[in-house]
PDB file of C-alpha atoms in Angstrom:
ATOM      1  CA  MET A   1       0.765  12.065  17.363  1.00 46.00           C
ATOM      2  CA  ASN A   2       4.570  12.313  17.653  1.00 46.00           C
ATOM      3  CA  ASP A   3       5.048   9.737  14.883  1.00 55.00           C
ATOM      4  CA  GLN A   4       2.788  11.728  12.557  1.00 57.00           C
ATOM      5  CA  LYS A   5       4.662  14.926  13.363  1.00 58.00           C
ATOM      6  CA  ILE A   6       7.990  13.261  12.543  1.00 54.00           C
ATOM      7  CA  CYS A   7       6.545  11.859   9.300  1.00 54.00           C
ATOM      8  CA  ASP A   8       5.309  15.320   8.294  1.00 57.00           C
ATOM      9  CA  GLU A   9       8.722  16.844   9.011  1.00 57.00           C
ATOM     10  CA  VAL A  10      10.511  14.159   6.989  1.00 54.00           C
ATOM     11  CA  GLU A  11       8.070  14.571   4.107  1.00 55.00           C
ATOM     12  CA  ALA A  12       8.614  18.341   4.118  1.00 56.00           C
ATOM     13  CA  VAL A  13      12.392  17.882   3.863  1.00 53.00           C
ATOM     14  CA  ALA A  14      12.049  15.119   1.258  1.00 50.00           C
ATOM     15  CA  SER A  15       9.825  17.271  -0.952  1.00 53.00           C
ATOM     16  CA  VAL A  16      12.665  19.758  -1.536  1.00 53.00           C
ATOM     17  CA  LEU A  17      15.502  17.255  -1.671  1.00 51.00           C
ATOM     18  CA  PHE A  18      16.074  17.747  -5.409  1.00 50.00           C
ATOM     19  CA  ALA A  19      14.806  21.332  -5.572  1.00 51.00           C
ATOM     20  CA  ASP A  20      18.233  22.765  -6.456  1.00 51.00           C
ATOM     21  CA  ALA A  21      19.379  19.855  -8.620  1.00 50.00           C
ATOM     22  CA  LEU A  22      20.042  20.370 -12.315  1.00 47.00           C
ATOM     23  CA  ASP A  23      17.256  19.065 -14.506  1.00 51.00           C
ATOM     24  CA  GLU A  24      19.392  16.211 -15.803  1.00 57.00           C
ATOM     25  CA  TYR A  25      19.908  14.946 -12.230  1.00 56.00           C
ATOM     26  CA  SER A  26      16.419  15.607 -10.896  1.00 62.00           C
ATOM     27  CA  ASP A  27      15.051  12.265 -12.029  1.00 78.00           C
ATOM     28  CA  LEU A  28      16.444   8.736 -11.757  1.00 86.00           C
ATOM     29  CA  ARG A  29      15.413   7.926 -15.308  1.00 85.00           C
ATOM     30  CA  LYS A  30      17.570  10.773 -16.612  1.00 84.00           C
ATOM     31  CA  VAL A  31      20.548   9.674 -14.513  1.00 83.00           C
ATOM     32  CA  PHE A  32      20.295   6.132 -15.855  1.00 85.00           C
ATOM     33  CA  GLY A  33      19.850   7.568 -19.349  1.00 83.00           C
ATOM     34  CA  ARG A  34      23.212   9.358 -19.164  1.00 82.00           C
ATOM     35  CA  MET A  35      24.916   6.237 -17.844  1.00 84.00           C
ATOM     36  CA  THR A  36      23.479   3.954 -20.536  1.00 84.00           C
ATOM     37  CA  ASP A  37      24.316   6.476 -23.260  1.00 83.00           C
ATOM     38  CA  TRP A  38      27.930   6.384 -22.099  1.00 86.00           C
ATOM     39  CA  LEU A  39      27.843   2.588 -22.141  1.00 85.00           C
ATOM     40  CA  ALA A  40      26.534   2.648 -25.703  1.00 84.00           C
ATOM     41  CA  VAL A  41      29.033   5.214 -27.012  1.00 82.00           C
ATOM     42  CA  ASP A  42      32.216   4.043 -25.284  1.00 84.00           C
ATOM     43  CA  PRO A  43      31.771   0.716 -23.438  1.00 79.00           C
ATOM     44  CA  LYS A  44      35.530   0.348 -22.842  1.00 87.00           C
ATOM     45  CA  SER A  45      35.940   3.604 -20.921  1.00 88.00           C
ATOM     46  CA  PHE A  46      32.684   2.839 -19.114  1.00 82.00           C
ATOM     47  CA  GLN A  47      34.152  -0.470 -17.923  1.00 82.00           C
ATOM     48  CA  ASP A  48      37.623   0.943 -17.207  1.00 80.00           C
ATOM     49  CA  ALA A  49      36.142   3.731 -15.041  1.00 79.00           C
ATOM     50  CA  TYR A  50      34.147   1.147 -13.033  1.00 82.00           C
ATOM     51  CA  VAL A  51      31.035   3.261 -13.538  1.00 79.00           C
ATOM     52  CA  TYR A  52      28.837   0.189 -13.153  1.00 81.00           C
ATOM     53  CA  LEU A  53      30.020  -0.095  -9.535  1.00 85.00           C
ATOM     54  CA  CYS A  54      28.985   3.498  -8.844  1.00 86.00           C
ATOM     55  CA  ILE A  55      25.479   3.351 -10.314  1.00 88.00           C
ATOM     56  CA  PRO A  56      23.833   1.872  -7.182  1.00 90.00           C
ATOM     57  CA  LYS A  57      25.378   4.657  -5.075  1.00 90.00           C
ATOM     58  CA  LEU A  58      24.235   7.277  -7.578  1.00 88.00           C
ATOM     59  CA  SER A  59      20.708   5.887  -7.393  1.00 91.00           C
ATOM     60  CA  SER A  60      20.681   5.800  -3.584  1.00 93.00           C
ATOM     61  CA  PRO A  61      18.967   9.151  -2.804  1.00 89.00           C
ATOM     62  CA  TYR A  62      16.223   8.510  -5.373  1.00 90.00           C
ATOM     63  CA  VAL A  63      15.581   4.945  -4.192  1.00 94.00           C
ATOM     64  CA  ARG A  64      15.737   5.707  -0.466  1.00 93.00           C
ATOM     65  CA  LEU A  65      13.347   8.619  -0.892  1.00 89.00           C
ATOM     66  CA  GLN A  66      10.781   6.397  -2.601  1.00 92.00           C
ATOM     67  CA  ILE A  67      11.087   3.697   0.068  1.00 94.00           C
ATOM     68  CA  LEU A  68      10.807   6.314   2.798  1.00 91.00           C
ATOM     69  CA  ARG A  69       7.581   7.644   1.322  1.00 90.00           C
ATOM     70  CA  ALA A  70       6.190   4.139   0.817  1.00 92.00           C
ATOM     71  CA  ASP A  71       6.187   3.583   4.612  1.00 93.00           C
ATOM     72  CA  PHE A  72       6.130  -0.150   3.920  1.00 95.00           C
ATOM     73  CA  LEU A  73       5.862  -1.266   7.558  1.00 96.00           C
ATOM     74  CA  ARG A  74       2.451   0.371   7.799  1.00 94.00           C
ATOM     75  CA  LYS A  75       1.265   0.069   4.209  1.00 94.00           C
ATOM     76  CA  GLU A  76       1.578  -3.103   2.155  1.00 95.00           C
ATOM     77  CA  THR A  77       4.188  -2.392  -0.507  1.00 96.00           C
ATOM     78  CA  ILE A  78       5.614  -4.700  -3.149  1.00 95.00           C
ATOM     79  CA  LEU A  79       9.195  -3.876  -4.049  1.00 95.00           C
ATOM     80  CA  THR A  80       8.730  -4.710  -7.737  1.00 94.00           C
ATOM     81  CA  SER A  81       5.858  -2.219  -8.017  1.00 94.00           C
ATOM     82  CA  MET A  82       8.019   0.753  -7.029  1.00 96.00           C
ATOM     83  CA  GLN A  83       8.865   3.329  -9.672  1.00 95.00           C
ATOM     84  CA  TRP A  84      12.625   3.091  -9.225  1.00 95.00           C
ATOM     85  CA  PHE A  85      12.496  -0.669  -9.813  1.00 95.00           C
ATOM     86  CA  HIS A  86      10.647  -0.260 -13.109  1.00 94.00           C
ATOM     87  CA  ILE A  87      13.123   2.414 -14.178  1.00 93.00           C
ATOM     88  CA  ALA A  88      16.061   0.127 -13.338  1.00 92.00           C
ATOM     89  CA  MET A  89      14.521  -2.801 -15.200  1.00 91.00           C
ATOM     90  CA  LEU A  90      13.960  -0.653 -18.291  1.00 88.00           C
ATOM     91  CA  ALA A  91      17.336   1.123 -18.178  1.00 86.00           C
ATOM     92  CA  GLY A  92      18.818   1.298 -21.669  1.00 77.00           C
ATOM     93  CA  SER A  93      15.606   0.202 -23.384  1.00 78.00           C
ATOM     94  CA  GLU A  94      15.348   3.544 -25.211  1.00 76.00           C
ATOM     95  CA  ASN A  95      18.825   3.153 -26.683  1.00 77.00           C
ATOM     96  CA  ALA A  96      18.801   0.829 -29.678  1.00 70.00           C
ATOM     97  CA  GLU A  97      22.603   0.571 -29.635  1.00 76.00           C
ATOM     98  CA  ILE A  98      22.656  -1.325 -26.318  1.00 78.00           C
ATOM     99  CA  ASP A  99      22.082  -5.051 -26.018  1.00 78.00           C
ATOM    100  CA  GLN A 100      19.313  -5.432 -23.420  1.00 78.00           C
ATOM    101  CA  SER A 101      20.928  -8.642 -22.231  1.00 80.00           C
ATOM    102  CA  HIS A 102      24.132  -6.800 -21.299  1.00 83.00           C
ATOM    103  CA  GLU A 103      25.195  -7.992 -17.837  1.00 85.00           C
ATOM    104  CA  ILE A 104      25.390  -4.459 -16.460  1.00 85.00           C
ATOM    105  CA  LEU A 105      21.736  -3.840 -17.316  1.00 86.00           C
ATOM    106  CA  VAL A 106      20.613  -7.285 -16.145  1.00 88.00           C
ATOM    107  CA  GLU A 107      22.389  -6.893 -12.812  1.00 91.00           C
ATOM    108  CA  LEU A 108      21.366  -3.274 -12.204  1.00 92.00           C
ATOM    109  CA  ALA A 109      18.174  -3.824 -10.183  1.00 94.00           C
ATOM    110  CA  PRO A 110      19.622  -6.672  -8.069  1.00 95.00           C
ATOM    111  CA  ALA A 111      22.708  -4.549  -7.339  1.00 95.00           C
ATOM    112  CA  ILE A 112      20.555  -1.636  -6.163  1.00 96.00           C
ATOM    113  CA  VAL A 113      18.559  -3.973  -3.929  1.00 97.00           C
ATOM    114  CA  GLU A 114      21.732  -5.314  -2.322  1.00 96.00           C
ATOM    115  CA  LYS A 115      23.641  -2.047  -1.962  1.00 96.00           C
ATOM    116  CA  VAL A 116      20.838   0.460  -1.343  1.00 96.00           C
ATOM    117  CA  VAL A 117      17.584  -1.226  -0.340  1.00 97.00           C
ATOM    118  CA  ILE A 118      19.001  -3.717   2.144  1.00 97.00           C
ATOM    119  CA  PRO A 119      21.063  -1.137   4.104  1.00 97.00           C
ATOM    120  CA  PHE A 120      17.866   0.910   4.349  1.00 97.00           C
ATOM    121  CA  LEU A 121      16.030  -2.186   5.628  1.00 97.00           C
ATOM    122  CA  ILE A 122      18.723  -2.864   8.226  1.00 98.00           C
ATOM    123  CA  ASP A 123      18.171   0.610   9.697  1.00 96.00           C
ATOM    124  CA  THR A 124      14.406   0.135   9.556  1.00 97.00           C
ATOM    125  CA  VAL A 125      14.542  -3.221  11.327  1.00 97.00           C
ATOM    126  CA  LYS A 126      16.811  -1.858  14.060  1.00 96.00           C
ATOM    127  CA  GLU A 127      14.954   1.399  14.639  1.00 95.00           C
ATOM    128  CA  GLU A 128      11.307   0.949  13.622  1.00 95.00           C
ATOM    129  CA  TRP A 129      10.214  -2.660  13.241  1.00 97.00           C
ATOM    130  CA  ASP A 130       8.264  -4.145  16.135  1.00 97.00           C
ATOM    131  CA  PRO A 131       8.413  -7.980  16.005  1.00 97.00           C
ATOM    132  CA  MET A 132       5.321  -8.083  18.232  1.00 96.00           C
ATOM    133  CA  SER A 133       3.342  -6.449  15.430  1.00 97.00           C
ATOM    134  CA  LEU A 134       2.171  -9.232  13.134  1.00 96.00           C
ATOM    135  CA  ARG A 135       0.966  -6.647  10.652  1.00 97.00           C
ATOM    136  CA  GLN A 136       4.369  -4.950  10.417  1.00 98.00           C
ATOM    137  CA  THR A 137       6.090  -8.324  10.072  1.00 98.00           C
ATOM    138  CA  ARG A 138       3.799  -9.396   7.242  1.00 97.00           C
ATOM    139  CA  HIS A 139       4.397  -6.087   5.483  1.00 98.00           C
ATOM    140  CA  LEU A 140       8.156  -6.539   5.881  1.00 98.00           C
ATOM    141  CA  THR A 141       7.945 -10.046   4.428  1.00 97.00           C
ATOM    142  CA  THR A 142       5.798  -8.848   1.532  1.00 97.00           C
ATOM    143  CA  PHE A 143       8.220  -6.042   0.747  1.00 97.00           C
ATOM    144  CA  CYS A 144      11.115  -8.532   0.702  1.00 96.00           C
ATOM    145  CA  SER A 145       9.299 -11.232  -1.302  1.00 95.00           C
ATOM    146  CA  LEU A 146      11.571 -10.647  -4.304  1.00 94.00           C
ATOM    147  CA  PHE A 147      14.732 -11.506  -2.383  1.00 95.00           C
ATOM    148  CA  GLU A 148      14.539 -15.284  -2.804  1.00 92.00           C
ATOM    149  CA  LYS A 149      14.611 -14.796  -6.591  1.00 93.00           C
ATOM    150  CA  LEU A 150      17.736 -12.616  -6.673  1.00 94.00           C
ATOM    151  CA  PRO A 151      20.938 -14.594  -7.340  1.00 92.00           C
ATOM    152  CA  ASN A 152      23.182 -12.111  -5.514  1.00 94.00           C
ATOM    153  CA  LEU A 153      21.339 -12.390  -2.185  1.00 94.00           C
ATOM    154  CA  THR A 154      23.006 -15.489  -0.783  1.00 91.00           C
ATOM    155  CA  GLU A 155      25.090 -16.382   2.258  1.00 88.00           C
ATOM    156  CA  LYS A 156      28.023 -14.763   0.422  1.00 92.00           C
ATOM    157  CA  SER A 157      26.359 -11.345   0.509  1.00 95.00           C
ATOM    158  CA  LYS A 158      27.654  -9.317   3.442  1.00 96.00           C
ATOM    159  CA  GLN A 159      24.726  -6.925   3.313  1.00 96.00           C
ATOM    160  CA  PHE A 160      22.096  -9.664   3.143  1.00 97.00           C
ATOM    161  CA  ASN A 161      23.662 -11.495   6.093  1.00 97.00           C
ATOM    162  CA  ALA A 162      23.701  -8.243   8.063  1.00 97.00           C
ATOM    163  CA  PHE A 163      20.000  -7.826   7.310  1.00 98.00           C
ATOM    164  CA  LEU A 164      19.155 -11.334   8.533  1.00 97.00           C
ATOM    165  CA  ASN A 165      21.279 -10.792  11.641  1.00 97.00           C
ATOM    166  CA  ALA A 166      19.434  -7.540  12.335  1.00 98.00           C
ATOM    167  CA  ILE A 167      16.128  -9.418  12.200  1.00 98.00           C
ATOM    168  CA  ARG A 168      17.422 -12.103  14.563  1.00 97.00           C
ATOM    169  CA  GLU A 169      18.860  -9.595  17.031  1.00 97.00           C
ATOM    170  CA  ARG A 170      15.653  -7.559  17.068  1.00 97.00           C
ATOM    171  CA  ILE A 171      13.600 -10.683  17.812  1.00 97.00           C
ATOM    172  CA  CYS A 172      16.028 -11.760  20.546  1.00 96.00           C
ATOM    173  CA  ASP A 173      15.741  -8.303  22.120  1.00 95.00           C
ATOM    174  CA  CYS A 174      11.983  -8.643  22.015  1.00 95.00           C
ATOM    175  CA  ILE A 175      12.160 -12.047  23.722  1.00 94.00           C
ATOM    176  CA  SER A 176      14.369 -10.631  26.474  1.00 92.00           C
ATOM    177  CA  GLU A 177      12.263  -7.523  27.013  1.00 91.00           C
ATOM    178  CA  ASP A 178       8.671  -8.673  26.456  1.00 88.00           C
ATOM    179  CA  LEU A 179       8.432 -12.392  27.219  1.00 86.00           C
ATOM    180  CA  PHE A 180       8.972 -12.471  30.953  1.00 79.00           C
ATOM    181  CA  MET A 181       7.125 -15.574  32.160  1.00 76.00           C
ATOM    182  CA  PRO A 182       6.215 -15.336  35.874  1.00 73.00           C
ATOM    183  CA  ILE A 183       6.375 -18.411  38.096  1.00 73.00           C
ATOM    184  CA  PHE A 184       3.469 -18.261  40.508  1.00 67.00           C
ATOM    185  CA  MET A 185       2.666 -20.667  43.317  1.00 68.00           C
ATOM    186  CA  PRO A 186      -0.471 -22.738  42.513  1.00 67.00           C
ATOM    187  CA  ASN A 187      -2.573 -20.837  45.069  1.00 70.00           C
ATOM    188  CA  ALA A 188      -1.450 -17.476  43.598  1.00 68.00           C
ATOM    189  CA  LEU A 189      -2.973 -18.412  40.220  1.00 68.00           C
ATOM    190  CA  GLU A 190      -6.345 -18.566  41.927  1.00 71.00           C
ATOM    191  CA  GLN A 191      -6.171 -14.790  42.164  1.00 78.00           C
ATOM    192  CA  PRO A 192      -7.628 -13.138  39.031  1.00 79.00           C
ATOM    193  CA  ILE A 193      -4.803 -10.596  38.666  1.00 81.00           C
ATOM    194  CA  CYS A 194      -2.058 -13.248  38.733  1.00 79.00           C
ATOM    195  CA  ARG A 195      -3.951 -15.590  36.447  1.00 82.00           C
ATOM    196  CA  GLN A 196      -4.675 -12.846  33.906  1.00 87.00           C
ATOM    197  CA  PHE A 197      -1.035 -11.731  33.839  1.00 85.00           C
ATOM    198  CA  HIS A 198       0.137 -15.345  33.461  1.00 84.00           C
ATOM    199  CA  ASP A 199      -2.292 -15.932  30.574  1.00 89.00           C
ATOM    200  CA  ARG A 200      -1.410 -12.645  28.903  1.00 91.00           C
ATOM    201  CA  GLN A 201       2.290 -13.469  28.891  1.00 92.00           C
ATOM    202  CA  PHE A 202       1.629 -16.877  27.325  1.00 94.00           C
ATOM    203  CA  TRP A 203      -0.447 -15.376  24.505  1.00 95.00           C
ATOM    204  CA  THR A 204       2.167 -12.646  24.011  1.00 95.00           C
ATOM    205  CA  CYS A 205       4.662 -15.433  23.347  1.00 96.00           C
ATOM    206  CA  ILE A 206       2.280 -17.080  20.862  1.00 97.00           C
ATOM    207  CA  LYS A 207       1.876 -13.730  19.122  1.00 97.00           C
ATOM    208  CA  LEU A 208       5.633 -13.437  18.706  1.00 97.00           C
ATOM    209  CA  ILE A 209       5.829 -17.011  17.389  1.00 98.00           C
ATOM    210  CA  LYS A 210       3.194 -16.125  14.777  1.00 98.00           C
ATOM    211  CA  SER A 211       5.307 -13.139  13.784  1.00 98.00           C
ATOM    212  CA  ILE A 212       8.460 -15.253  13.472  1.00 98.00           C
ATOM    213  CA  ASN A 213       6.610 -17.819  11.375  1.00 98.00           C
ATOM    214  CA  ALA A 214       5.415 -15.023   9.086  1.00 97.00           C
ATOM    215  CA  LEU A 215       9.092 -14.485   8.233  1.00 97.00           C
ATOM    216  CA  SER A 216       9.447 -18.051   6.889  1.00 96.00           C
ATOM    217  CA  PRO A 217       9.868 -16.925   3.235  1.00 94.00           C
ATOM    218  CA  LEU A 218      12.774 -14.765   4.363  1.00 95.00           C
ATOM    219  CA  ILE A 219      14.693 -16.600   7.103  1.00 95.00           C
ATOM    220  CA  SER A 220      16.008 -20.151   7.035  1.00 94.00           C
ATOM    221  CA  ILE A 221      14.248 -23.043   8.746  1.00 95.00           C
ATOM    222  CA  ALA A 222      17.259 -23.384  11.056  1.00 95.00           C
ATOM    223  CA  ALA A 223      16.928 -19.749  12.150  1.00 96.00           C
ATOM    224  CA  ARG A 224      13.192 -20.105  12.608  1.00 97.00           C
ATOM    225  CA  PHE A 225      13.689 -23.291  14.663  1.00 96.00           C
ATOM    226  CA  GLU A 226      16.131 -21.522  16.957  1.00 96.00           C
ATOM    227  CA  LEU A 227      13.832 -18.561  17.524  1.00 97.00           C
ATOM    228  CA  VAL A 228      10.527 -20.434  17.769  1.00 97.00           C
ATOM    229  CA  VAL A 229      11.414 -23.728  19.439  1.00 96.00           C
ATOM    230  CA  GLU A 230      14.558 -23.034  21.432  1.00 95.00           C
ATOM    231  CA  LYS A 231      13.926 -19.453  22.533  1.00 95.00           C
ATOM    232  CA  CYS A 232      10.113 -19.298  22.736  1.00 96.00           C
ATOM    233  CA  VAL A 233       8.615 -22.765  23.136  1.00 96.00           C
ATOM    234  CA  ASN A 234      11.202 -24.492  25.331  1.00 93.00           C
ATOM    235  CA  SER A 235      12.078 -21.499  27.481  1.00 88.00           C
ATOM    236  CA  GLN A 236       8.734 -19.704  27.724  1.00 91.00           C
ATOM    237  CA  CYS A 237       5.677 -21.688  26.625  1.00 94.00           C
ATOM    238  CA  VAL A 238       6.664 -24.893  28.409  1.00 94.00           C
ATOM    239  CA  MET A 239       7.115 -23.007  31.659  1.00 91.00           C
ATOM    240  CA  ALA A 240       3.718 -21.345  31.283  1.00 91.00           C
ATOM    241  CA  LEU A 241       1.975 -24.656  30.573  1.00 93.00           C
ATOM    242  CA  ARG A 242       3.669 -26.393  33.486  1.00 91.00           C
ATOM    243  CA  THR A 243       2.839 -23.694  36.017  1.00 88.00           C
ATOM    244  CA  GLY A 244      -0.679 -22.951  34.773  1.00 86.00           C
ATOM    245  CA  SER A 245      -3.922 -24.936  34.958  1.00 88.00           C
ATOM    246  CA  LYS A 246      -3.838 -28.247  33.086  1.00 91.00           C
ATOM    247  CA  ASN A 247      -7.286 -29.813  33.297  1.00 92.00           C
ATOM    248  CA  ASP A 248      -9.618 -27.127  31.966  1.00 92.00           C
ATOM    249  CA  VAL A 249     -10.616 -25.382  28.741  1.00 95.00           C
ATOM    250  CA  THR A 250      -7.987 -22.658  29.326  1.00 93.00           C
ATOM    251  CA  ALA A 251      -5.219 -25.258  29.097  1.00 94.00           C
ATOM    252  CA  GLU A 252      -6.831 -26.687  25.975  1.00 96.00           C
ATOM    253  CA  ARG A 253      -6.901 -23.296  24.261  1.00 96.00           C
ATOM    254  CA  LYS A 254      -3.271 -22.669  25.115  1.00 96.00           C
ATOM    255  CA  VAL A 255      -2.116 -26.040  23.813  1.00 97.00           C
ATOM    256  CA  ARG A 256      -4.160 -25.634  20.628  1.00 97.00           C
ATOM    257  CA  GLY A 257      -2.716 -22.179  20.088  1.00 97.00           C
ATOM    258  CA  LEU A 258       0.825 -23.462  20.481  1.00 97.00           C
ATOM    259  CA  LEU A 259       0.501 -26.613  18.377  1.00 96.00           C
ATOM    260  CA  ALA A 260      -1.077 -24.612  15.551  1.00 96.00           C
ATOM    261  CA  GLU A 261       2.226 -22.738  15.180  1.00 97.00           C
ATOM    262  CA  LEU A 262       4.452 -25.832  15.085  1.00 95.00           C
ATOM    263  CA  ASP A 263       4.331 -26.752  11.409  1.00 93.00           C
ATOM    264  CA  ASP A 264       5.807 -29.924   9.930  1.00 91.00           C
ATOM    265  CA  SER A 265       9.060 -28.249   8.878  1.00 92.00           C
ATOM    266  CA  LEU A 266       9.756 -27.214  12.478  1.00 93.00           C
ATOM    267  CA  LEU A 267       8.856 -30.641  13.836  1.00 91.00           C
ATOM    268  CA  LYS A 268      11.110 -32.418  11.329  1.00 89.00           C
ATOM    269  CA  MET A 269      13.955 -30.019  12.017  1.00 87.00           C
ATOM    270  CA  GLY A 270      14.092 -30.905  15.684  1.00 76.00           C
ATOM    271  CA  GLY A 271      12.902 -34.404  16.415  1.00 74.00           C
ATOM    272  CA  ARG A 272      12.050 -35.852  19.799  1.00 77.00           C
ATOM    273  CA  THR A 273      15.220 -34.705  21.569  1.00 82.00           C
ATOM    274  CA  SER A 274      14.657 -31.014  20.817  1.00 88.00           C
ATOM    275  CA  PHE A 275      11.039 -31.257  21.974  1.00 92.00           C
ATOM    276  CA  ARG A 276      11.785 -33.289  25.100  1.00 91.00           C
ATOM    277  CA  GLN A 277      10.539 -30.566  27.483  1.00 93.00           C
ATOM    278  CA  LEU A 278       7.401 -29.951  25.470  1.00 94.00           C
ATOM    279  CA  ILE A 279       6.655 -33.673  25.205  1.00 94.00           C
ATOM    280  CA  GLY A 280       6.881 -34.125  28.969  1.00 94.00           C
ATOM    281  CA  THR A 281       4.616 -31.131  29.550  1.00 96.00           C
ATOM    282  CA  LEU A 282       2.027 -32.297  27.010  1.00 96.00           C
ATOM    283  CA  GLU A 283       1.989 -35.769  28.523  1.00 96.00           C
ATOM    284  CA  LEU A 284       1.255 -34.199  31.902  1.00 96.00           C
ATOM    285  CA  ILE A 285      -1.546 -32.055  30.488  1.00 96.00           C
ATOM    286  CA  ALA A 286      -3.012 -35.021  28.594  1.00 96.00           C
ATOM    287  CA  GLU A 287      -3.132 -37.005  31.807  1.00 96.00           C
ATOM    288  CA  GLU A 288      -4.868 -34.178  33.682  1.00 95.00           C
ATOM    289  CA  GLN A 289      -7.329 -33.624  30.827  1.00 96.00           C
ATOM    290  CA  SER A 290      -8.151 -37.336  30.843  1.00 95.00           C
ATOM    291  CA  LYS A 291      -8.728 -37.350  34.613  1.00 94.00           C
ATOM    292  CA  ALA A 292     -11.069 -34.389  34.221  1.00 94.00           C
ATOM    293  CA  GLY A 293     -13.093 -36.342  31.647  1.00 94.00           C
ATOM    294  CA  ARG A 294     -12.135 -34.048  28.764  1.00 94.00           C
ATOM    295  CA  SER A 295     -11.619 -35.572  25.330  1.00 95.00           C
ATOM    296  CA  PHE A 296      -8.846 -33.157  24.362  1.00 95.00           C
ATOM    297  CA  HIS A 297      -6.264 -35.588  25.735  1.00 95.00           C
ATOM    298  CA  LYS A 298      -6.796 -37.687  22.584  1.00 95.00           C
ATOM    299  CA  GLU A 299      -5.673 -34.836  20.334  1.00 95.00           C
ATOM    300  CA  ILE A 300      -2.596 -34.272  22.450  1.00 96.00           C
ATOM    301  CA  ARG A 301      -1.646 -37.947  22.179  1.00 95.00           C
ATOM    302  CA  LYS A 302      -2.077 -37.810  18.386  1.00 94.00           C
ATOM    303  CA  PHE A 303       0.365 -34.928  18.259  1.00 93.00           C
ATOM    304  CA  LEU A 304       2.837 -36.818  20.458  1.00 92.00           C
ATOM    305  CA  GLU A 305       2.585 -39.823  18.127  1.00 89.00           C
ATOM    306  CA  LYS A 306       3.379 -37.478  15.242  1.00 85.00           C
ATOM    307  CA  LEU A 307       6.599 -36.459  16.970  1.00 82.00           C
ATOM    308  CA  GLU A 308       7.577 -40.111  17.373  1.00 75.00           C
ATOM    309  CA  ARG A 309       7.546 -40.771  13.636  1.00 69.00           C
TER     310      ARG A 309
END
């Protein structure tokens, strides 16, 4: 209810944002038209005045307004389908005197993404994004799917690095705040309330791992390994598996759920040393599953053999 009220208030303000603007500045297409006309008429003064460096800032209110209205965390939105992006890609196309391969025109959309879109995303990640929401994470990844194709979004980009750091910090906060793994005495887990809480915390961790893995097109394998293996698996999941039941179907479901999230790229990144705690825990569970006459121990041993290769 409160979120909807805030959205309505923002939309009301946004709807009159350009109400008092002159007609020639009321639309992004017209703003770009004036800039490209200047480039066509007097390219030297255009370059000398460093106008090309100011264009992303000039476009900022138009672009941010469109992203705000898109509400991309809740609604699947593709960056390249947004109106401002099409306008930027077609900037200068109506002026026959401008070479469409001019570097200023070619670099316009990528520059806006780096200098306008990404700062907006940093604020969104810090203030709105919930890493525990797999849906929001998938929408974030979809919105950013263009990034890997843009040549200016590399480790040299200060803004892009700040965006990736914001994602990492938000996930780390989530781990600290939401992934408390209780250590119960064996007899305490016989009580339904304790057992349910213990199980819920384990599956909460798996949910976060799924969310982190959904970011794989965006974050590096090294970053994903740190967040998934070092911060979730080794520090949370292993503890839950060691302190919980080991010889029943509940243990099997938990192990299956965890192993399903450890793809080959993560396994190759770490090797046996990084998974030492997990290996010891799985060996223990396999032994208990075997003693209980359950065949699942065979699947565990196959996975352990995979780690040995």
